[in-house]
Amino acid sequence: MKLARKLTFALLVGMCAVLAFHAHLQLEREAEFYEEDTKGDHLHFGHAIADAMREVASVEGEAAAARVLARVNEGGNPVHLRWVALGPEAGPAPASAPPEVLAEARAGHDASWTDRAAGRVYTYVPLALPGRGPGALELAESLEQQRRYSWTSSLQIVAATGAIAVISAGLAFVLGAWFVGRPIGKLIEAAQRIGAGDLAGRVDLRQRDEIGELARAMNAMADHLAAALEQLRHADRLATVGKLASGIAHELGTPLNVITGRAMMIRPGDSSAEEIAENARIVVEQSERMTKIIRQLLDFARPRRPEKAPADLAAIARSTIHFLTPLAEKRRVELALLEPGAPPTASVDAGQIQQVLANLVMNGIDAMPAGGPLAISIAAVRARPPEGRGAPEGRYFRIDVRDAGAGIAADVQQHLFEPFYTTKAPGEGTGLGLSVSHGIVREHGGWIAVDTAVGHGTCFSIFLPAEEAGVMEGRECAGVS
Ligand SMILES: Nc1ncnc2c1ncn2[C@@H]1O[C@H](COP(=O)(O)OP(=O)(O)OP(=O)(O)O)[C@@H](O)[C@H]1O
Ligand SMILES: [Mg+2]
């Protein structure tokens, strides 16, 4: 049940309980008041009639008093009067009331009793008639009218309570949905977005209450997470640069040697003008080559803001291969790119995708300690995102990174994308590569799939959303058999 509905329901139950309790007390008080009022009327009326009967009996005899009583009972009087004997000769049940009430009357006091089962009130006014022994005037009146009144009041209270409940429930529901349900819904959406790795969205709530504070705290948390994530990615890039360092140093050695040799040949007097020009050209060319290698490395390591723009995935793969070739050669791994037919253009952050490719290629290199082939291929496919992503089948670019290494055992496979999970020796792996790559690809609306066979090799497939048409049907990652 939604929170707003729960609050409305709780409010409604509480309100109905208070109103019902109040109505019950009020009806009880009214019933008591009515009864007391009736008894008071009976006493006034009873004493007046008793005095009259006593008078008539003393002057005209007991039969005349009985006639007075009969006349009083005529004419639709709601109170029925009769004289009841209370002496020992009266028998076991001379009057309607229980013995203790009659004992009061016999002792000369006024007495009253309510027969709840029959719904009648009885009042006894002591009245001894000459020749008939001790007795009392019994006044009996039905409570039917009071019960009808109570019933009508109950109905009115129920109707009023119902109307109040409906109006209050409507108001509480609308206000609850607006002040609680709607902002909580936004917070849930934001939490789900953050859980799915989208740290860019913000919760827009301007409420100055606890929910508004929670929204602001969530936005601050997303900012901190984004900053921490960027630091993690930067650390992963620096770790890659560290691994490449010795290969790069080696790569710079050759042009440096060429530059030194050619510079020495430029000494005046040793060479002709043409030879000097040629040597100078070679020095410039080799310097440019070194500058390019260093710029590539700096570009890769530099912290930067992620920015998506249409980019050729094949060009990114090509530059990654170029960038990693010194390391691969040192490890006797042959890098190859199977060029796609049409240029696969996707809206991506080129630097981030290069980071993902570098991680996968370096994992492949590490998986082949004795060297071997490592191929990158790109294809446009129709594919269905993994369960739980809530995205329909669509067009994607699939970049396969395929090695002929040791493969991945089942117990390692379940931890592959966990941050800091590594099977490498301390100092050789941070365990960040795949988790960082997973986050980057996810932020691009894609995912990474693994196909591996122990002893045969592994194929990591990066799926990235493709815009344009011209898609071939998705085929399984080839190369791992
Ligand atoms: N192509 C592969 N072949 C075999 N095992 C792999 C492959 N790619 C990843 N793994 C396994 O997955 C683990 C986690 O990889 P991940 O890239 O996240 O971290 P790492 O490579 O250990 O460390 P780093 O990336 O910081 O060098 C690796 O330690 C390795 O056991
Ligand atoms: Mg790695």
Coordinates of C-alpha atoms and ligand atoms in Angstrom, one line a residue:
M1 CA 0.0 0.0 0.0
K2 CA 1.3 3.5 -0.9
L3 CA 2.4 5.8 2.0
A4 CA -0.2 8.4 1.2
R5 CA -2.9 5.8 1.2
K6 CA -1.7 4.3 4.5
L7 CA -1.6 7.7 6.2
T8 CA -5.1 8.5 4.9
F9 CA -6.4 5.1 6.1
A10 CA -4.8 5.5 9.5
L11 CA -6.2 9.0 9.8
L12 CA -9.6 7.8 8.8
V13 CA -9.7 4.9 11.2
G14 CA -8.5 7.2 14.1
M15 CA -11.1 9.8 13.2
C16 CA -14.0 7.3 12.9
A17 CA -13.0 5.7 16.2
V18 CA -13.0 9.1 18.0
L19 CA -16.3 10.1 16.4
A20 CA -17.9 6.8 17.2
F21 CA -16.8 6.8 20.8
H22 CA -18.0 10.4 21.2
A23 CA -21.4 9.6 19.6
H24 CA -21.7 6.5 21.8
L25 CA -21.1 8.6 25.0
Q26 CA -23.5 11.3 23.8
L27 CA -26.3 8.8 23.1
E28 CA -25.8 7.1 26.5
R29 CA -25.9 10.4 28.2
E30 CA -29.1 11.4 26.4
A31 CA -30.7 8.0 27.2
E32 CA -29.8 8.5 30.9
F33 CA -31.1 12.0 30.9
Y34 CA -34.4 10.9 29.2
E35 CA -34.9 8.2 31.8
E36 CA -34.2 10.5 34.7
D37 CA -36.6 13.1 33.2
T38 CA -39.3 10.4 32.8
K39 CA -38.9 9.3 36.4
G40 CA -39.1 12.9 37.6
D41 CA -42.3 13.4 35.6
H42 CA -43.7 10.2 37.0
L43 CA -43.0 11.3 40.6
H44 CA -44.8 14.6 40.1
F45 CA -47.7 13.1 38.3
G46 CA -47.8 10.0 40.7
H47 CA -47.9 12.2 43.8
A48 CA -50.6 14.4 42.4
I49 CA -52.8 11.4 41.5
A50 CA -52.0 9.6 44.8
D51 CA -53.1 12.6 46.8
A52 CA -56.3 12.9 44.7
M53 CA -57.0 9.2 45.2
R54 CA -56.4 9.4 48.9
E55 CA -58.7 12.3 49.2
V56 CA -61.5 10.7 47.0
A57 CA -61.1 7.4 48.9
S58 CA -61.4 9.0 52.3
V59 CA -64.6 10.9 51.2
E60 CA -66.3 8.7 48.6
G61 CA -64.7 5.4 49.2
E62 CA -62.2 3.1 47.5
A63 CA -64.5 2.5 44.5
A64 CA -64.6 6.2 43.6
A65 CA -60.7 6.3 43.9
A66 CA -60.6 3.4 41.5
R67 CA -62.8 5.4 39.0
V68 CA -60.4 8.3 39.2
L69 CA -57.6 6.0 38.3
A70 CA -59.5 4.6 35.4
R71 CA -60.3 8.1 34.1
V72 CA -56.6 9.1 34.3
N73 CA -55.7 6.0 32.1
E74 CA -58.2 7.0 29.4
G75 CA -57.4 9.2 26.5
G76 CA -54.1 8.0 25.1
N77 CA -52.0 8.8 28.2
P78 CA -48.5 7.3 27.5
V79 CA -48.2 6.6 31.3
H80 CA -50.2 3.7 32.5
L81 CA -51.2 3.8 36.2
R82 CA -52.5 1.1 38.5
W83 CA -52.6 0.5 42.2
V84 CA -50.6 -2.5 43.4
A85 CA -51.0 -4.2 46.8
L86 CA -47.7 -4.6 48.7
G87 CA -49.0 -6.3 51.9
P88 CA -48.4 -9.9 52.8
E89 CA -51.7 -10.9 51.2
A90 CA -50.6 -9.5 47.8
G91 CA -49.1 -12.8 46.5
P92 CA -45.7 -13.5 45.0
A93 CA -45.7 -11.0 42.1
P94 CA -48.0 -8.2 42.8
A95 CA -46.1 -5.6 40.7
S96 CA -43.8 -5.6 37.7
A97 CA -40.6 -4.5 39.6
P98 CA -38.2 -6.8 41.4
P99 CA -38.7 -7.4 45.2
E100 CA -35.9 -5.0 46.3
V101 CA -37.6 -2.1 44.5
L102 CA -41.0 -3.0 45.9
A103 CA -39.4 -3.2 49.4
E104 CA -38.4 0.5 49.0
A105 CA -42.0 1.4 48.2
R106 CA -43.3 -0.8 51.0
A107 CA -41.0 1.1 53.4
G108 CA -42.8 4.3 52.3
H109 CA -40.2 5.6 49.9
D110 CA -40.6 6.5 46.2
A111 CA -38.9 3.9 44.0
S112 CA -38.1 3.5 40.3
W113 CA -37.0 0.7 38.1
T114 CA -36.1 0.3 34.4
D115 CA -36.9 -3.0 32.7
R116 CA -34.3 -2.8 29.9
A117 CA -35.4 -6.0 28.2
A118 CA -39.0 -4.9 27.9
G119 CA -38.0 -1.2 27.4
R120 CA -40.2 0.2 30.2
V121 CA -39.8 2.5 33.2
Y122 CA -41.7 1.8 36.4
T123 CA -42.2 4.3 39.3
Y124 CA -43.8 3.5 42.6
V125 CA -45.5 6.1 44.8
P126 CA -46.6 4.6 48.2
L127 CA -50.4 4.8 48.5
A128 CA -52.3 3.0 51.2
L129 CA -56.0 2.8 50.5
P130 CA -58.5 2.4 53.3
G131 CA -59.6 -1.3 53.5
R132 CA -57.0 -2.5 51.0
G133 CA -53.9 -2.5 53.1
P134 CA -50.4 -1.2 52.1
G135 CA -49.8 -0.5 48.4
A136 CA -48.4 1.8 45.8
L137 CA -49.4 3.6 42.7
E138 CA -47.4 2.0 39.8
L139 CA -46.7 4.3 36.8
A140 CA -45.4 2.4 33.8
E141 CA -44.2 4.1 30.6
S142 CA -42.7 2.6 27.5
L143 CA -39.1 3.7 26.4
E144 CA -40.1 3.1 22.7
Q145 CA -40.1 6.8 21.9
Q146 CA -36.7 7.3 23.4
R147 CA -35.4 4.3 21.5
R148 CA -36.7 5.7 18.3
Y149 CA -35.1 9.0 19.0
S150 CA -31.8 7.3 19.8
W151 CA -32.0 5.3 16.6
T152 CA -32.7 8.4 14.5
S153 CA -29.8 10.2 16.3
S154 CA -27.5 7.2 15.6
L155 CA -28.4 7.3 11.9
Q156 CA -27.7 11.0 11.8
I157 CA -24.4 10.6 13.5
V158 CA -23.4 7.7 11.2
A159 CA -24.3 9.9 8.2
A160 CA -22.4 12.9 9.5
T161 CA -19.4 10.7 10.4
G162 CA -19.5 9.2 7.0
A163 CA -19.6 12.6 5.3
I164 CA -16.8 13.9 7.5
A165 CA -14.8 10.7 6.8
V166 CA -15.3 10.9 3.0
I167 CA -14.4 14.6 2.8
S168 CA -11.4 14.2 5.2
A169 CA -10.2 11.1 3.4
G170 CA -10.4 12.9 0.1
L171 CA -8.5 15.9 1.5
A172 CA -6.0 13.8 3.3
F173 CA -5.4 11.7 0.2
V174 CA -4.9 14.7 -2.1
L175 CA -2.7 16.5 0.3
G176 CA -0.9 13.2 1.2
A177 CA -0.3 12.4 -2.5
W178 CA 1.0 16.0 -3.1
F179 CA 3.2 16.5 -0.1
V180 CA 4.3 12.9 0.6
G181 CA 3.4 10.5 -2.3
R182 CA 4.7 12.7 -5.2
P183 CA 8.1 13.7 -3.6
I184 CA 8.7 10.2 -2.2
G185 CA 8.0 8.9 -5.8
K186 CA 10.7 11.3 -7.1
L187 CA 13.1 10.1 -4.4
I188 CA 12.5 6.5 -5.2
E189 CA 13.1 7.2 -8.9
A190 CA 16.4 9.0 -8.0
A191 CA 17.5 6.2 -5.8
Q192 CA 16.8 3.7 -8.6
R193 CA 18.7 5.9 -11.0
I194 CA 21.7 6.2 -8.7
G195 CA 21.5 2.4 -8.1
A196 CA 21.6 1.8 -11.8
G197 CA 24.8 4.0 -12.0
D198 CA 23.2 7.2 -13.4
L199 CA 24.8 9.9 -11.1
A200 CA 23.9 12.8 -13.4
G201 CA 20.2 13.2 -12.6
R202 CA 19.0 15.4 -9.7
V203 CA 15.9 15.4 -7.5
D204 CA 14.1 18.6 -8.0
L205 CA 12.1 19.2 -4.8
R206 CA 11.8 22.6 -3.3
Q207 CA 9.9 21.6 -0.2
R208 CA 11.2 23.1 3.1
D209 CA 10.5 20.0 5.1
E210 CA 12.2 16.7 6.0
I211 CA 11.5 15.3 2.5
G212 CA 13.0 18.3 0.8
E213 CA 16.1 17.9 3.1
L214 CA 16.3 14.3 2.1
A215 CA 16.2 15.3 -1.6
R216 CA 19.0 17.8 -1.1
A217 CA 21.1 15.2 0.9
M218 CA 20.5 12.7 -2.0
N219 CA 21.7 15.3 -4.6
A220 CA 24.8 15.9 -2.5
M221 CA 25.4 12.2 -2.2
A222 CA 25.1 11.8 -6.0
D223 CA 27.7 14.6 -6.4
H224 CA 30.1 13.0 -4.0
L225 CA 29.6 9.6 -5.6
A226 CA 30.2 11.0 -9.1
A227 CA 33.4 12.7 -7.8
A228 CA 34.5 9.4 -6.1
L229 CA 33.7 7.4 -9.3
E230 CA 35.7 9.8 -11.4
Q231 CA 38.7 9.5 -9.1
L232 CA 38.4 5.7 -9.3
R233 CA 38.4 5.9 -13.1
H234 CA 41.3 8.2 -13.0
A235 CA 43.2 5.7 -10.7
D236 CA 42.4 2.9 -13.2
R237 CA 43.8 5.0 -16.1
L238 CA 47.0 5.8 -14.1
A239 CA 47.4 2.1 -13.3
T240 CA 47.2 1.4 -17.0
V241 CA 49.8 4.1 -17.7
G242 CA 52.0 2.5 -15.1
K243 CA 51.8 -0.8 -16.8
L244 CA 52.6 0.8 -20.2
A245 CA 55.5 2.8 -18.8
S246 CA 58.3 0.3 -19.5
G247 CA 56.9 -0.5 -23.0
I248 CA 56.7 3.2 -23.8
A249 CA 60.3 3.8 -22.5
H250 CA 61.4 1.1 -24.9
E251 CA 59.3 2.6 -27.7
L252 CA 61.0 6.0 -27.2
G253 CA 64.4 4.4 -27.2
T254 CA 64.4 3.7 -31.0
P255 CA 63.6 7.3 -32.2
L256 CA 66.0 8.7 -29.5
N257 CA 68.8 6.6 -31.0
V258 CA 67.9 7.7 -34.5
I259 CA 67.8 11.3 -33.4
T260 CA 71.2 11.1 -31.7
G261 CA 72.8 9.4 -34.7
R262 CA 71.4 11.8 -37.2
A263 CA 72.2 14.8 -35.1
M264 CA 75.8 13.7 -34.9
M265 CA 75.9 13.4 -38.7
I266 CA 74.9 17.1 -39.1
R267 CA 78.2 18.3 -37.8
P268 CA 79.5 21.0 -40.2
G269 CA 82.1 19.7 -42.7
D270 CA 81.1 16.0 -42.4
S271 CA 78.0 16.1 -44.7
S272 CA 76.8 17.7 -47.9
A273 CA 74.0 20.2 -47.8
E274 CA 71.5 17.5 -49.1
E275 CA 72.6 15.0 -46.4
I276 CA 72.2 17.7 -43.7
A277 CA 68.7 18.5 -45.0
E278 CA 67.8 14.8 -45.0
N279 CA 69.2 14.2 -41.5
A280 CA 67.3 17.3 -40.2
R281 CA 64.1 15.9 -41.7
I282 CA 64.6 12.5 -40.0
V283 CA 65.3 14.3 -36.7
V284 CA 62.1 16.2 -37.0
E285 CA 60.1 13.1 -38.0
Q286 CA 61.4 11.0 -35.1
S287 CA 60.8 13.9 -32.6
E288 CA 57.2 14.1 -33.9
R289 CA 56.9 10.3 -33.4
M290 CA 58.1 10.7 -29.8
T291 CA 55.8 13.7 -29.2
K292 CA 52.8 11.6 -30.5
I293 CA 53.6 8.7 -28.2
I294 CA 53.9 11.0 -25.2
R295 CA 50.8 13.0 -26.1
Q296 CA 48.8 9.8 -26.4
L297 CA 49.9 8.7 -23.0
L298 CA 49.2 12.1 -21.4
D299 CA 45.8 12.3 -23.1
F300 CA 44.9 8.9 -21.7
A301 CA 46.0 9.7 -18.2
R302 CA 44.6 13.3 -18.1
P303 CA 41.6 13.8 -15.8
R304 CA 38.7 15.2 -17.9
R305 CA 35.0 15.7 -17.9
P306 CA 33.0 12.9 -19.6
E307 CA 31.5 14.3 -22.8
K308 CA 29.6 12.3 -25.4
A309 CA 29.9 13.1 -29.1
P310 CA 29.5 11.0 -32.3
A311 CA 32.7 9.0 -32.7
D312 CA 34.0 6.2 -35.0
L313 CA 34.4 3.1 -32.8
A314 CA 36.8 1.6 -35.3
A315 CA 39.1 4.7 -34.9
I316 CA 38.9 4.4 -31.1
A317 CA 39.9 0.7 -31.4
R318 CA 42.7 1.5 -33.8
S319 CA 44.2 4.1 -31.6
T320 CA 43.9 1.8 -28.5
I321 CA 45.7 -0.9 -30.4
H322 CA 48.4 1.5 -31.4
F323 CA 48.7 2.8 -27.9
L324 CA 49.0 -0.8 -26.4
T325 CA 51.3 -2.3 -29.1
P326 CA 54.6 -1.6 -27.2
L327 CA 53.2 -3.6 -24.2
A328 CA 51.7 -6.3 -26.4
E329 CA 55.0 -6.8 -28.4
K330 CA 56.9 -7.1 -25.2
R331 CA 54.5 -9.8 -24.1
R332 CA 54.6 -11.5 -27.6
V333 CA 50.9 -10.8 -28.1
E334 CA 49.7 -10.0 -31.6
L335 CA 47.0 -7.3 -31.6
A336 CA 44.6 -7.2 -34.6
L337 CA 41.5 -5.2 -35.6
L338 CA 39.0 -6.8 -37.9
E339 CA 37.8 -3.7 -39.7
P340 CA 34.0 -3.4 -40.1
G341 CA 32.5 -2.6 -43.5
A342 CA 30.8 0.7 -42.6
P343 CA 32.3 3.1 -40.0
P344 CA 30.5 2.3 -36.8
T345 CA 29.6 5.8 -35.5
A346 CA 28.1 6.0 -32.0
S347 CA 27.5 8.8 -29.5
V348 CA 30.1 8.0 -26.9
D349 CA 32.8 9.6 -24.8
A350 CA 35.8 8.5 -26.9
G351 CA 38.3 8.7 -24.0
Q352 CA 36.1 6.5 -21.8
I353 CA 35.5 3.9 -24.5
Q354 CA 39.2 3.8 -25.1
Q355 CA 39.7 3.2 -21.4
V356 CA 37.3 0.2 -21.5
L357 CA 39.0 -1.2 -24.6
A358 CA 42.4 -0.8 -23.0
N359 CA 41.2 -2.6 -19.8
L360 CA 39.9 -5.5 -21.9
V361 CA 42.9 -5.8 -24.1
M362 CA 45.3 -5.7 -21.1
N363 CA 43.3 -8.4 -19.4
G364 CA 43.6 -10.5 -22.6
I365 CA 47.4 -9.8 -22.7
D366 CA 47.7 -10.9 -19.0
A367 CA 45.6 -14.0 -19.8
M368 CA 48.3 -15.2 -22.4
P369 CA 51.6 -15.3 -20.5
A370 CA 53.2 -17.2 -23.4
G371 CA 51.8 -14.7 -26.0
G372 CA 49.2 -15.4 -28.7
P373 CA 46.6 -13.6 -30.8
L374 CA 44.2 -10.9 -29.5
A375 CA 41.6 -9.6 -31.9
I376 CA 39.1 -6.7 -31.7
S377 CA 36.1 -6.9 -34.0
I378 CA 33.1 -4.5 -34.4
A379 CA 29.7 -5.4 -35.7
A380 CA 26.3 -3.8 -35.7
V381 CA 23.8 -6.3 -34.3
R382 CA 20.2 -6.5 -33.0
A383 CA 20.3 -7.5 -29.4
R384 CA 18.2 -7.7 -26.2
P385 CA 19.7 -6.0 -23.1
P386 CA 20.1 -8.3 -20.1
E387 CA 17.2 -9.0 -17.7
G388 CA 16.4 -6.2 -15.3
R389 CA 17.5 -3.3 -17.6
G390 CA 13.9 -2.8 -18.7
A391 CA 15.1 -1.8 -22.2
P392 CA 13.6 -3.4 -25.4
E393 CA 15.5 -5.3 -28.1
G394 CA 17.3 -2.8 -30.3
R395 CA 20.3 -2.0 -32.5
Y396 CA 23.7 -2.1 -30.8
F397 CA 27.4 -2.0 -31.8
R398 CA 29.1 -5.0 -30.4
I399 CA 32.9 -4.7 -29.9
D400 CA 34.4 -8.1 -29.3
V401 CA 37.8 -8.4 -27.6
R402 CA 38.9 -12.0 -28.1
D403 CA 41.9 -13.7 -26.6
A404 CA 43.3 -17.3 -26.7
G405 CA 44.2 -17.2 -23.1
A406 CA 43.5 -19.4 -20.1
G407 CA 39.7 -18.7 -19.9
I408 CA 37.9 -17.8 -16.8
A409 CA 36.8 -20.4 -14.2
A410 CA 33.2 -20.3 -13.0
D411 CA 34.1 -19.2 -9.4
V412 CA 36.0 -16.2 -10.8
Q413 CA 33.3 -15.4 -13.3
Q414 CA 30.7 -14.5 -10.6
H415 CA 33.1 -11.8 -9.2
L416 CA 34.4 -10.4 -12.5
F417 CA 32.8 -7.0 -12.3
E418 CA 33.2 -6.4 -8.5
P419 CA 35.5 -3.5 -7.7
F420 CA 38.9 -4.5 -6.4
Y421 CA 38.4 -8.2 -7.3
T422 CA 41.6 -9.6 -8.8
T423 CA 43.3 -12.9 -9.1
K424 CA 46.6 -11.3 -10.0
A425 CA 49.6 -11.1 -7.6
P426 CA 49.8 -8.0 -5.4
G427 CA 51.1 -5.1 -7.3
E428 CA 50.1 -6.6 -10.7
G429 CA 46.4 -5.8 -10.6
T430 CA 44.1 -3.4 -8.8
G431 CA 40.9 -5.3 -9.7
L432 CA 39.4 -2.0 -10.9
G433 CA 39.6 -2.7 -14.7
L434 CA 36.3 -4.6 -15.2
S435 CA 34.3 -2.8 -12.6
V436 CA 35.2 0.6 -14.0
S437 CA 34.6 -0.6 -17.6
H438 CA 31.2 -2.0 -16.5
G439 CA 30.2 1.4 -15.1
I440 CA 31.3 3.3 -18.2
V441 CA 29.5 1.0 -20.6
R442 CA 26.4 1.1 -18.4
E443 CA 26.4 4.9 -18.4
H444 CA 26.5 4.7 -22.2
G445 CA 23.2 2.6 -22.1
G446 CA 25.1 -0.6 -22.9
W447 CA 26.4 -3.7 -21.2
I448 CA 29.4 -6.1 -21.2
A449 CA 28.9 -9.8 -21.9
V450 CA 31.5 -12.6 -21.4
D451 CA 31.9 -15.8 -23.3
T452 CA 34.7 -18.0 -22.0
A453 CA 36.0 -21.5 -22.1
V454 CA 38.7 -22.6 -19.7
G455 CA 41.8 -23.6 -21.6
H456 CA 40.6 -22.0 -24.8
G457 CA 40.1 -18.3 -24.4
T458 CA 37.7 -15.5 -23.5
C459 CA 35.7 -13.1 -25.5
F460 CA 34.4 -9.9 -23.8
S461 CA 31.7 -8.2 -25.8
I462 CA 30.9 -4.5 -25.3
F463 CA 27.4 -3.5 -26.4
L464 CA 26.8 0.2 -27.2
P465 CA 23.5 1.7 -28.5
A466 CA 23.6 2.3 -32.3
E467 CA 21.6 5.0 -33.9
E468 CA 21.7 4.2 -37.6
A469 CA 20.0 1.4 -39.6
G470 CA 21.8 -1.4 -41.4
V471 CA 22.1 -3.9 -38.6
M472 CA 22.9 -7.6 -39.0
E473 CA 21.3 -10.2 -36.7
G474 CA 23.2 -10.7 -33.4
R475 CA 25.5 -13.7 -33.6
E476 CA 27.3 -15.4 -30.7
C477 CA 30.8 -14.1 -30.0
A478 CA 33.1 -16.1 -32.2
G479 CA 36.6 -17.1 -31.5
V480 CA 36.1 -19.1 -28.3
S481 CA 35.6 -22.7 -29.0
Ligands
LIG1 N1 40.5 -12.1 -20.6 C1 40.6 -12.7 -19.4 N2 41.0 -13.9 -19.2 C2 41.1 -14.5 -18.0 N3 40.8 -13.9 -16.9 C3 40.3 -12.6 -16.9 C4 40.2 -11.9 -18.2 N4 39.7 -10.7 -17.9 C5 39.6 -10.6 -16.6 N5 39.9 -11.8 -16.0 C6 39.9 -12.1 -14.5 O1 39.1 -11.1 -13.9 C7 39.8 -10.5 -12.8 C8 39.4 -9.0 -12.7 O2 39.8 -8.3 -13.8 P1 39.9 -6.7 -13.7 O3 40.3 -6.2 -15.0 O4 38.7 -6.1 -13.0 O5 41.1 -6.6 -12.6 P2 42.6 -7.0 -12.8 O6 42.9 -7.1 -14.3 O7 42.9 -8.1 -11.9 O8 43.3 -5.7 -12.3 P3 43.7 -4.4 -13.2 O9 42.6 -4.3 -14.2 O10 43.7 -3.3 -12.2 O11 45.0 -4.7 -13.8 C9 41.2 -10.6 -13.2 O12 42.1 -10.6 -12.1 C10 41.2 -12.0 -13.9 O13 41.3 -13.0 -12.9
MG2 MG 42.3 -5.7 -15.7

